[in-house]
Amino acid sequence: MKKRFQWLGLIVITLIGVLAFRSPAIAQTPRHFTDLTFPPLPEVTVPQYERYQLDNGMVVYLMEDRSLPLVSGTAMIRTGGRLESGEKVGLADITGTVLRSGGTEKHPSNVLNQLLEQRAALVETSIDLNAGTASFSALSEDLETVFNLFAEVLRSPAFENQRVELAKVQEKGAIARRNDDPDDIASREFRKLVYGDNSPYARTVEYSTLANIDRQDLIDFYRTYVRPDQIILGIVGDFDSQSMKALINKTFSDWKNPATATKIVTPSATQKNLQGVFVVNQPQLTQSSVLLGHLGGRLDSPDYPALTVLNEILSGFGGRLFNEVRSRQGLAYSVYGIWNSRYDYPGLFIAGGQTRTDATVPFIKAILGEIERLRNQPVSAKELEDAKNAILNSFVFKFEKPAQNLSRLMTYEYYGYPQDFIFRYQQAVKGVTIADIQRVAQQYLQPNQIVTLVVGNEQEIQPPLSSLGTTVKTVDVTITQL
């Protein structure tokens, strides 16, 4: 009994001690979030890296990162879907797929797959609109084996015929499904309205263009663009740079370029339709997907930093479109505005979102009203400060991983941008003023060039789209069969 009371006494004393220790925290009054203070974010820096060039013209970036026993690499290839013929749209995409899926001259596709699966490694390839990529990822202990397979894919692809046909079947399936999602329809057709149906930046794969593509076309496209003097190779991870250089030299230094030089001309982009209201009639829908905008600009524009701050004021979280169109007027499920710049051709300025059918016209007018307000009225000092802080405080997330830094350096070289472009942009954002915002709004946001596209139930849109003061043109999205 005495021992029991001794144990109870110890427990009580312990509880009193814990409560006494915690009482200041319990008694402390929570502070409002506006009263919290934080130290300034540290300056972001790029990890140490090395750049050099092989005699055959291949550019190499190496960035060591010993945090995990992993190595990954990417080869950027100067090519892209915008370089393919208009009669064979889809050729670049299929070439990018079968470059890997079609095996190599030494290892058929099933053997290549097995060799990689046994090592939990990856080798992938693709070609999008503006560039081609081949990448690998492996445990550092398997680096040499996987890197040799990666080199095989780049240097001696087999383009197995059955894999070519499979890729074409998959493309046909994508064509058949492309009108399933209203937002996909809106995005695709809006690009056509701005750039033009036949523009390399808007044209789409059709059954007829797929029918024009065969295995030899893939081989010819590959031989034209996949060559060492058109490749930037970047490798990051757990490796010794000198050993990595030796492996790269052993694997790629004897790869010769074809005798004929590749001449790549970046296609230009202009706006096809200046103004206009267009509709894709989808009677089954109970809401409208709306896009409006016009041709945008390039990342190397001296006004790009000011335009990104303007974009944040217009469409950032808590921006004007969110506060006015969605929250105050209740006209949208989602609403946004994006000044979308590209590296080497003009992007798009796009505003829009999703709204209920009967709110379609008020939704469009509300967005146009906010664009006009940006053009005609200076923004407040608080809006400017909040927008700049949102951009500048997000910089730290662009430097989280060494692979991000390496990818950015390679991209800048690919498009001919200075390697410190991101830091120049950062400094320029800091210097943006209220006057800059109004100037770029008046110069770059052009109401007289805005194209409006609605995907929805046209008959149920009240007031009708014609109340916007112009003739409404119907966009036909019927999929043409062979």
Short mmCIF file of C-alpha atoms in Angstrom, two decimals:
data_model
loop_
_atom_site.label_atom_id
_atom_site.label_comp_id
_atom_site.label_asym_id
_atom_site.label_seq_id
_atom_site.Cartn_x
_atom_site.Cartn_y
_atom_site.Cartn_z
CA MET A 1 0.00 0.00 0.00
CA LYS A 2 2.88 2.35 0.92
CA LYS A 3 4.52 1.71 -2.46
CA ARG A 4 1.23 2.45 -4.22
CA PHE A 5 1.02 5.89 -2.54
CA GLN A 6 4.66 6.54 -3.42
CA TRP A 7 3.90 5.84 -7.11
CA LEU A 8 0.80 8.04 -7.00
CA GLY A 9 2.87 10.82 -5.44
CA LEU A 10 5.46 10.59 -8.18
CA ILE A 11 2.76 10.75 -10.86
CA VAL A 12 1.15 13.83 -9.28
CA ILE A 13 4.52 15.59 -8.95
CA THR A 14 5.30 14.78 -12.61
CA LEU A 15 1.95 16.15 -13.83
CA ILE A 16 2.40 19.34 -11.79
CA GLY A 17 5.86 19.76 -13.31
CA VAL A 18 4.60 19.26 -16.86
CA LEU A 19 1.72 21.71 -16.37
CA ALA A 20 4.03 24.24 -14.75
CA PHE A 21 6.45 23.91 -17.67
CA ARG A 22 3.70 24.30 -20.27
CA SER A 23 1.72 27.04 -18.55
CA PRO A 24 3.53 29.98 -20.23
CA ALA A 25 2.76 28.49 -23.66
CA ILE A 26 -0.85 27.87 -22.68
CA ALA A 27 -1.20 31.36 -21.33
CA GLN A 28 0.43 33.04 -24.35
CA THR A 29 -2.08 34.92 -26.51
CA PRO A 30 -1.87 33.85 -30.18
CA ARG A 31 -0.73 36.65 -32.46
CA HIS A 32 -2.57 37.68 -35.62
CA PHE A 33 -0.77 36.57 -38.78
CA THR A 34 -0.19 40.21 -39.75
CA ASP A 35 1.90 40.64 -36.60
CA LEU A 36 4.28 37.81 -37.42
CA THR A 37 7.77 38.77 -38.61
CA PHE A 38 10.19 36.68 -40.60
CA PRO A 39 13.82 37.16 -41.57
CA PRO A 40 14.49 38.02 -45.23
CA LEU A 41 14.89 35.08 -47.59
CA PRO A 42 18.51 34.19 -48.35
CA GLU A 43 19.90 35.00 -51.79
CA VAL A 44 19.41 32.11 -54.20
CA THR A 45 22.49 30.73 -55.95
CA VAL A 46 23.23 28.22 -58.69
CA PRO A 47 25.17 25.10 -57.58
CA GLN A 48 28.64 24.65 -59.03
CA TYR A 49 28.65 23.12 -62.50
CA GLU A 50 30.95 22.57 -65.47
CA ARG A 51 30.24 23.20 -69.15
CA TYR A 52 32.38 21.92 -72.00
CA GLN A 53 32.05 20.83 -75.62
CA LEU A 54 33.08 17.68 -77.46
CA ASP A 55 34.92 17.94 -80.79
CA ASN A 56 31.75 16.84 -82.60
CA GLY A 57 29.85 19.86 -81.26
CA MET A 58 27.89 18.22 -78.44
CA VAL A 59 27.62 20.58 -75.46
CA VAL A 60 27.88 18.96 -72.00
CA TYR A 61 26.86 20.25 -68.57
CA LEU A 62 27.88 18.38 -65.39
CA MET A 63 26.54 19.12 -61.91
CA GLU A 64 27.52 16.86 -59.02
CA ASP A 65 24.95 16.18 -56.27
CA ARG A 66 25.94 13.55 -53.71
CA SER A 67 22.75 13.78 -51.62
CA LEU A 68 21.36 10.49 -53.02
CA PRO A 69 22.95 7.56 -54.90
CA LEU A 70 21.17 8.56 -58.12
CA VAL A 71 22.24 9.98 -61.47
CA SER A 72 19.97 11.48 -64.11
CA GLY A 73 20.61 13.12 -67.43
CA THR A 74 18.82 14.82 -70.28
CA ALA A 75 19.79 15.48 -73.88
CA MET A 76 18.03 18.45 -75.45
CA ILE A 77 17.80 18.03 -79.22
CA ARG A 78 17.29 20.95 -81.62
CA THR A 79 14.15 19.80 -83.32
CA GLY A 80 10.40 19.98 -82.73
CA GLY A 81 6.97 19.47 -84.19
CA ARG A 82 7.02 22.97 -85.63
CA LEU A 83 9.66 21.77 -88.11
CA GLU A 84 7.59 18.94 -89.58
CA SER A 85 5.68 19.20 -92.85
CA GLY A 86 2.05 20.31 -92.73
CA GLU A 87 1.13 17.15 -94.63
CA LYS A 88 2.69 14.98 -91.94
CA VAL A 89 1.62 16.61 -88.69
CA GLY A 90 2.35 14.15 -85.90
CA LEU A 91 5.64 12.93 -87.38
CA ALA A 92 7.84 14.56 -84.71
CA ASP A 93 5.69 13.26 -81.85
CA ILE A 94 5.70 9.70 -83.20
CA THR A 95 9.44 9.86 -83.87
CA GLY A 96 10.01 10.97 -80.29
CA THR A 97 7.94 8.06 -78.98
CA VAL A 98 9.40 5.30 -81.13
CA LEU A 99 12.96 6.54 -80.70
CA ARG A 100 12.77 4.78 -77.32
CA SER A 101 9.88 2.33 -77.66
CA GLY A 102 11.24 0.91 -80.93
CA GLY A 103 14.39 -0.55 -79.38
CA THR A 104 17.96 -0.24 -80.68
CA GLU A 105 20.01 -2.04 -83.30
CA LYS A 106 21.70 -4.01 -80.52
CA HIS A 107 18.74 -4.50 -78.15
CA PRO A 108 15.17 -5.16 -79.37
CA SER A 109 12.50 -3.24 -77.49
CA ASN A 110 11.49 -6.10 -75.20
CA VAL A 111 15.12 -6.78 -74.23
CA LEU A 112 15.80 -3.07 -73.68
CA ASN A 113 12.75 -2.82 -71.45
CA GLN A 114 13.85 -5.82 -69.41
CA LEU A 115 17.40 -4.55 -68.94
CA LEU A 116 16.10 -1.25 -67.59
CA GLU A 117 13.40 -2.80 -65.41
CA GLN A 118 15.94 -5.12 -63.77
CA ARG A 119 17.83 -2.04 -62.59
CA ALA A 120 14.81 0.13 -61.76
CA ALA A 121 16.19 2.54 -64.37
CA LEU A 122 14.51 4.73 -66.96
CA VAL A 123 15.36 5.85 -70.48
CA GLU A 124 12.70 8.02 -72.10
CA THR A 125 12.43 10.11 -75.26
CA SER A 126 9.95 12.62 -76.67
CA ILE A 127 9.67 15.45 -79.17
CA ASP A 128 7.28 18.28 -78.43
CA LEU A 129 6.52 21.47 -80.35
CA ASN A 130 9.84 23.22 -79.73
CA ALA A 131 12.43 20.59 -78.78
CA GLY A 132 13.29 16.94 -78.45
CA THR A 133 14.50 15.27 -75.26
CA ALA A 134 16.12 11.98 -74.32
CA SER A 135 16.60 11.28 -70.63
CA PHE A 136 17.84 8.61 -68.26
CA SER A 137 17.70 7.94 -64.53
CA ALA A 138 19.62 5.25 -62.65
CA LEU A 139 21.25 4.23 -59.41
CA SER A 140 24.83 5.44 -59.37
CA GLU A 141 26.05 1.83 -59.20
CA ASP A 142 24.28 1.14 -62.53
CA LEU A 143 25.38 4.36 -64.22
CA GLU A 144 27.71 2.93 -66.85
CA THR A 145 25.27 0.21 -67.96
CA VAL A 146 22.28 2.54 -68.17
CA PHE A 147 24.28 5.34 -69.80
CA ASN A 148 25.40 2.96 -72.54
CA LEU A 149 21.77 1.98 -73.18
CA PHE A 150 20.84 5.67 -73.25
CA ALA A 151 23.56 6.28 -75.84
CA GLU A 152 22.28 3.36 -77.92
CA VAL A 153 18.81 4.89 -78.02
CA LEU A 154 20.25 8.19 -79.21
CA ARG A 155 22.77 6.81 -81.68
CA SER A 156 21.28 3.62 -83.13
CA PRO A 157 17.48 3.38 -82.74
CA ALA A 158 15.82 0.50 -84.59
CA PHE A 159 12.35 2.06 -85.11
CA GLU A 160 10.69 -1.35 -85.07
CA ASN A 161 7.79 -1.30 -87.48
CA GLN A 162 5.27 -2.77 -85.03
CA ARG A 163 6.10 0.03 -82.58
CA VAL A 164 5.60 2.62 -85.32
CA GLU A 165 2.16 1.22 -86.05
CA LEU A 166 1.29 1.06 -82.34
CA ALA A 167 2.23 4.73 -81.92
CA LYS A 168 0.00 5.64 -84.88
CA VAL A 169 -2.91 3.69 -83.37
CA GLN A 170 -2.44 5.58 -80.10
CA GLU A 171 -2.48 8.88 -82.00
CA LYS A 172 -5.73 7.85 -83.68
CA GLY A 173 -7.23 7.17 -80.28
CA ALA A 174 -6.23 10.66 -79.14
CA ILE A 175 -7.90 12.18 -82.21
CA ALA A 176 -11.11 10.26 -81.51
CA ARG A 177 -11.19 11.57 -77.91
CA ARG A 178 -10.13 15.16 -78.50
CA ASN A 179 -13.62 16.63 -78.28
CA ASP A 180 -14.46 14.94 -74.96
CA ASP A 181 -13.33 17.84 -72.76
CA PRO A 182 -14.70 21.38 -73.33
CA ASP A 183 -11.55 22.99 -71.92
CA ASP A 184 -9.39 20.99 -74.34
CA ILE A 185 -11.60 22.11 -77.21
CA ALA A 186 -11.33 25.73 -76.11
CA SER A 187 -7.54 25.63 -75.77
CA ARG A 188 -7.01 23.93 -79.13
CA GLU A 189 -9.43 26.07 -81.12
CA PHE A 190 -8.31 29.32 -79.50
CA ARG A 191 -4.75 28.72 -80.71
CA LYS A 192 -6.10 28.19 -84.21
CA LEU A 193 -8.12 31.40 -84.08
CA VAL A 194 -5.09 33.44 -83.03
CA TYR A 195 -2.20 31.75 -84.87
CA GLY A 196 -4.19 30.32 -87.78
CA ASP A 197 -5.27 26.76 -88.61
CA ASN A 198 -2.10 26.00 -90.57
CA SER A 199 0.38 27.63 -88.20
CA PRO A 200 3.00 25.25 -86.74
CA TYR A 201 1.91 26.61 -83.34
CA ALA A 202 -1.73 25.59 -83.75
CA ARG A 203 -2.19 22.82 -86.32
CA THR A 204 -3.42 19.44 -85.12
CA VAL A 205 -2.80 15.81 -85.98
CA GLU A 206 -5.51 14.41 -88.27
CA TYR A 207 -6.27 10.95 -89.59
CA SER A 208 -5.14 12.17 -93.02
CA THR A 209 -1.73 13.38 -91.77
CA LEU A 210 -1.17 10.11 -89.90
CA ALA A 211 -1.90 8.19 -93.09
CA ASN A 212 1.01 10.02 -94.76
CA ILE A 213 3.54 8.86 -92.14
CA ASP A 214 5.53 5.64 -92.43
CA ARG A 215 8.64 4.16 -90.81
CA GLN A 216 11.00 5.72 -93.36
CA ASP A 217 9.66 9.17 -92.48
CA LEU A 218 10.69 8.59 -88.86
CA ILE A 219 14.17 7.48 -89.91
CA ASP A 220 14.58 10.53 -92.17
CA PHE A 221 13.38 12.92 -89.44
CA TYR A 222 15.75 11.31 -86.96
CA ARG A 223 18.73 11.52 -89.30
CA THR A 224 18.03 15.18 -90.03
CA TYR A 225 17.89 16.41 -86.44
CA VAL A 226 19.38 13.88 -84.00
CA ARG A 227 23.09 14.54 -84.40
CA PRO A 228 25.78 15.54 -81.89
CA ASP A 229 26.14 19.16 -83.01
CA GLN A 230 22.42 19.67 -82.28
CA ILE A 231 22.48 18.21 -78.74
CA ILE A 232 22.98 19.71 -75.28
CA LEU A 233 23.62 16.97 -72.70
CA GLY A 234 23.18 17.65 -69.00
CA ILE A 235 23.94 15.19 -66.19
CA VAL A 236 23.30 15.68 -62.47
CA GLY A 237 23.75 13.41 -59.49
CA ASP A 238 26.09 11.14 -57.59
CA PHE A 239 29.16 10.87 -59.82
CA ASP A 240 32.77 11.96 -60.07
CA SER A 241 33.15 14.55 -62.83
CA GLN A 242 36.42 13.17 -64.19
CA SER A 243 35.00 9.64 -64.40
CA MET A 244 31.82 11.00 -65.99
CA LYS A 245 33.83 12.88 -68.60
CA ALA A 246 35.69 9.68 -69.47
CA LEU A 247 32.41 7.80 -69.87
CA ILE A 248 30.92 10.53 -72.06
CA ASN A 249 34.05 10.66 -74.19
CA LYS A 250 34.05 6.89 -74.60
CA THR A 251 30.36 6.84 -75.53
CA PHE A 252 29.89 9.91 -77.71
CA SER A 253 33.21 11.29 -78.97
CA ASP A 254 33.27 9.02 -82.05
CA TRP A 255 29.72 9.99 -83.09
CA LYS A 256 30.14 11.83 -86.38
CA ASN A 257 27.84 14.48 -87.79
CA PRO A 258 26.33 13.95 -91.26
CA ALA A 259 28.14 15.77 -94.05
CA THR A 260 25.16 18.03 -94.71
CA ALA A 261 24.64 20.72 -92.09
CA THR A 262 21.20 21.09 -90.51
CA LYS A 263 19.66 24.49 -91.10
CA ILE A 264 16.92 25.21 -88.58
CA VAL A 265 14.69 28.21 -89.17
CA THR A 266 12.25 29.03 -86.37
CA PRO A 267 8.78 29.56 -87.85
CA SER A 268 7.30 33.00 -87.31
CA ALA A 269 3.95 33.67 -85.66
CA THR A 270 1.38 36.35 -86.41
CA GLN A 271 -2.26 36.87 -85.43
CA LYS A 272 -4.81 35.61 -87.94
CA ASN A 273 -8.09 36.96 -86.55
CA LEU A 274 -8.16 40.49 -85.23
CA GLN A 275 -11.18 40.62 -82.94
CA GLY A 276 -14.29 38.47 -83.31
CA VAL A 277 -16.63 36.33 -81.23
CA PHE A 278 -16.61 32.60 -81.96
CA VAL A 279 -18.59 29.71 -80.54
CA VAL A 280 -18.25 25.94 -80.47
CA ASN A 281 -21.84 24.84 -79.93
CA GLN A 282 -22.11 21.91 -77.49
CA PRO A 283 -25.82 21.51 -76.62
CA GLN A 284 -25.12 18.90 -73.92
CA LEU A 285 -23.19 21.36 -71.72
CA THR A 286 -24.61 23.24 -68.75
CA GLN A 287 -21.69 25.64 -68.45
CA SER A 288 -19.44 27.61 -70.78
CA SER A 289 -15.68 27.46 -71.19
CA VAL A 290 -14.52 30.91 -72.25
CA LEU A 291 -11.18 32.12 -73.62
CA LEU A 292 -10.41 35.61 -74.85
CA GLY A 293 -7.15 37.25 -75.79
CA HIS A 294 -4.67 37.90 -78.55
CA LEU A 295 -1.04 37.40 -79.58
CA GLY A 296 1.41 37.82 -76.72
CA GLY A 297 5.17 38.34 -76.59
CA ARG A 298 8.59 36.83 -75.96
CA LEU A 299 10.58 36.29 -72.80
CA ASP A 300 13.45 38.45 -74.05
CA SER A 301 11.23 41.53 -74.32
CA PRO A 302 12.55 44.31 -72.05
CA ASP A 303 8.97 44.72 -70.81
CA TYR A 304 8.56 41.07 -69.79
CA PRO A 305 9.29 41.72 -66.08
CA ALA A 306 6.66 44.49 -65.92
CA LEU A 307 4.18 42.27 -67.76
CA THR A 308 4.62 39.46 -65.23
CA VAL A 309 3.90 41.90 -62.40
CA LEU A 310 0.83 43.12 -64.29
CA ASN A 311 -0.19 39.50 -64.73
CA GLU A 312 0.07 38.91 -60.98
CA ILE A 313 -2.10 41.98 -60.28
CA LEU A 314 -4.69 40.79 -62.77
CA SER A 315 -4.72 37.10 -62.05
CA GLY A 316 -2.71 36.19 -58.98
CA PHE A 317 -4.40 34.65 -55.96
CA GLY A 318 -6.36 37.57 -54.60
CA GLY A 319 -5.87 39.43 -57.90
CA ARG A 320 -8.46 41.57 -59.62
CA LEU A 321 -10.11 38.84 -61.67
CA PHE A 322 -10.46 36.56 -58.64
CA ASN A 323 -11.75 39.29 -56.35
CA GLU A 324 -14.08 41.02 -58.77
CA VAL A 325 -15.34 38.41 -61.25
CA ARG A 326 -15.39 35.35 -59.01
CA SER A 327 -15.84 36.62 -55.47
CA ARG A 328 -17.78 39.86 -55.74
CA GLN A 329 -19.89 39.23 -58.86
CA GLY A 330 -20.05 35.44 -58.49
CA LEU A 331 -19.73 34.91 -62.23
CA ALA A 332 -17.11 32.19 -62.38
CA TYR A 333 -16.16 28.77 -61.10
CA SER A 334 -12.62 29.67 -62.13
CA VAL A 335 -11.16 32.77 -63.76
CA TYR A 336 -7.63 33.67 -64.86
CA GLY A 337 -5.54 35.89 -67.09
CA ILE A 338 -2.10 34.93 -68.39
CA TRP A 339 0.50 36.87 -70.33
CA ASN A 340 2.17 33.77 -71.75
CA SER A 341 5.56 34.60 -73.29
CA ARG A 342 7.74 32.17 -75.23
CA TYR A 343 11.48 31.95 -75.74
CA ASP A 344 11.67 32.40 -79.51
CA TYR A 345 8.18 33.22 -80.80
CA PRO A 346 5.23 35.24 -79.49
CA GLY A 347 3.06 33.46 -76.95
CA LEU A 348 -0.54 34.32 -76.14
CA PHE A 349 -2.35 36.67 -73.83
CA ILE A 350 -5.28 34.59 -72.55
CA ALA A 351 -8.01 35.41 -70.07
CA GLY A 352 -11.02 33.25 -69.33
CA GLY A 353 -12.43 30.50 -67.21
CA GLN A 354 -15.60 28.51 -66.65
CA THR A 355 -19.01 29.95 -65.88
CA ARG A 356 -22.65 28.85 -65.87
CA THR A 357 -24.41 29.14 -69.22
CA ASP A 358 -26.67 32.07 -68.33
CA ALA A 359 -23.70 34.07 -66.99
CA THR A 360 -21.56 33.74 -70.13
CA VAL A 361 -22.01 37.26 -71.51
CA PRO A 362 -21.74 39.04 -68.13
CA PHE A 363 -18.60 36.96 -67.45
CA ILE A 364 -17.00 38.11 -70.72
CA LYS A 365 -17.94 41.74 -70.08
CA ALA A 366 -16.55 41.58 -66.56
CA ILE A 367 -13.16 40.34 -67.77
CA LEU A 368 -13.04 42.97 -70.51
CA GLY A 369 -13.93 45.58 -67.90
CA GLU A 370 -10.97 44.57 -65.73
CA ILE A 371 -8.63 44.75 -68.71
CA GLU A 372 -9.87 48.27 -69.48
CA ARG A 373 -9.47 49.28 -65.83
CA LEU A 374 -5.83 48.17 -65.90
CA ARG A 375 -5.26 50.24 -69.02
CA ASN A 376 -6.99 53.38 -67.80
CA GLN A 377 -6.38 53.54 -64.05
CA PRO A 378 -3.07 53.30 -62.18
CA VAL A 379 -2.79 50.34 -59.84
CA SER A 380 -2.43 51.00 -56.12
CA ALA A 381 0.89 50.94 -54.32
CA LYS A 382 -0.29 47.95 -52.26
CA GLU A 383 -1.27 45.98 -55.38
CA LEU A 384 2.15 46.64 -56.87
CA GLU A 385 3.98 45.67 -53.70
CA ASP A 386 1.92 42.48 -53.19
CA ALA A 387 2.42 41.41 -56.81
CA LYS A 388 6.18 41.99 -56.76
CA ASN A 389 6.53 40.18 -53.43
CA ALA A 390 4.55 37.22 -54.74
CA ILE A 391 6.94 36.89 -57.68
CA LEU A 392 10.16 37.55 -55.79
CA ASN A 393 9.28 35.33 -52.82
CA SER A 394 8.61 32.43 -55.19
CA PHE A 395 12.16 32.52 -56.54
CA VAL A 396 13.43 30.18 -53.85
CA PHE A 397 11.24 27.40 -55.28
CA LYS A 398 13.02 27.67 -58.63
CA PHE A 399 16.27 26.58 -56.95
CA GLU A 400 15.07 23.70 -54.76
CA LYS A 401 16.89 20.94 -56.62
CA PRO A 402 20.13 20.85 -58.61
CA ALA A 403 18.22 19.29 -61.51
CA GLN A 404 16.06 22.43 -61.78
CA ASN A 405 19.15 24.61 -62.08
CA LEU A 406 20.73 22.35 -64.67
CA SER A 407 17.56 22.21 -66.76
CA ARG A 408 17.29 25.99 -66.73
CA LEU A 409 20.92 26.45 -67.83
CA MET A 410 20.42 24.02 -70.70
CA THR A 411 17.20 25.72 -71.76
CA TYR A 412 18.86 29.13 -71.82
CA GLU A 413 21.65 27.79 -74.02
CA TYR A 414 19.16 26.05 -76.29
CA TYR A 415 17.34 29.32 -76.99
CA GLY A 416 20.38 31.59 -76.90
CA TYR A 417 19.59 33.36 -73.61
CA PRO A 418 22.27 34.54 -71.14
CA GLN A 419 22.93 32.07 -68.34
CA ASP A 420 22.05 34.68 -65.71
CA PHE A 421 18.74 35.56 -67.38
CA ILE A 422 16.72 34.60 -64.31
CA PHE A 423 18.75 36.94 -62.10
CA ARG A 424 18.42 39.80 -64.57
CA TYR A 425 14.69 39.18 -64.55
CA GLN A 426 14.66 39.16 -60.74
CA GLN A 427 16.38 42.56 -60.58
CA ALA A 428 14.08 44.00 -63.23
CA VAL A 429 10.99 42.91 -61.28
CA LYS A 430 12.31 44.77 -58.23
CA GLY A 431 12.45 47.96 -60.29
CA VAL A 432 8.91 47.84 -61.74
CA THR A 433 6.85 50.95 -60.93
CA ILE A 434 3.17 51.93 -61.03
CA ALA A 435 3.91 53.92 -64.17
CA ASP A 436 5.49 50.83 -65.79
CA ILE A 437 2.33 48.80 -65.13
CA GLN A 438 0.04 51.34 -66.76
CA ARG A 439 2.43 51.80 -69.68
CA VAL A 440 2.66 48.09 -70.51
CA ALA A 441 -1.09 47.64 -69.96
CA GLN A 442 -1.79 50.34 -72.54
CA GLN A 443 0.86 49.07 -74.93
CA TYR A 444 0.32 45.31 -74.78
CA LEU A 445 -3.31 44.72 -73.76
CA GLN A 446 -5.21 45.55 -76.92
CA PRO A 447 -9.04 45.37 -76.67
CA ASN A 448 -9.36 46.02 -80.41
CA GLN A 449 -7.47 42.77 -81.11
CA ILE A 450 -9.19 40.48 -78.61
CA VAL A 451 -10.60 37.22 -79.95
CA THR A 452 -13.37 35.64 -77.85
CA LEU A 453 -14.17 31.92 -77.95
CA VAL A 454 -17.01 30.21 -76.10
CA VAL A 455 -17.50 26.45 -75.87
CA GLY A 456 -21.01 25.86 -74.59
CA ASN A 457 -24.73 25.54 -75.30
CA GLU A 458 -25.27 28.49 -77.64
CA GLN A 459 -29.08 28.33 -77.55
CA GLU A 460 -29.16 28.59 -73.75
CA ILE A 461 -26.73 31.52 -73.51
CA GLN A 462 -28.89 34.47 -72.49
CA PRO A 463 -28.33 37.29 -73.19
CA PRO A 464 -27.01 35.90 -76.50
CA LEU A 465 -23.42 36.25 -77.63
CA SER A 466 -24.59 38.64 -80.35
CA SER A 467 -25.27 41.19 -77.59
CA LEU A 468 -21.50 41.67 -77.42
CA GLY A 469 -21.94 43.81 -80.52
CA THR A 470 -20.48 41.67 -83.28
CA THR A 471 -21.39 38.78 -85.55
CA VAL A 472 -20.94 35.42 -83.88
CA LYS A 473 -19.09 32.85 -85.99
CA THR A 474 -19.45 29.11 -85.45
CA VAL A 475 -16.33 26.95 -85.17
CA ASP A 476 -16.78 23.44 -86.56
CA VAL A 477 -14.86 20.85 -84.55
CA THR A 478 -16.14 17.81 -86.44
CA ILE A 479 -13.39 15.21 -86.75
CA THR A 480 -12.79 14.46 -90.42
CA GLN A 481 -12.66 10.75 -91.18
CA LEU A 482 -10.56 9.20 -93.93
#
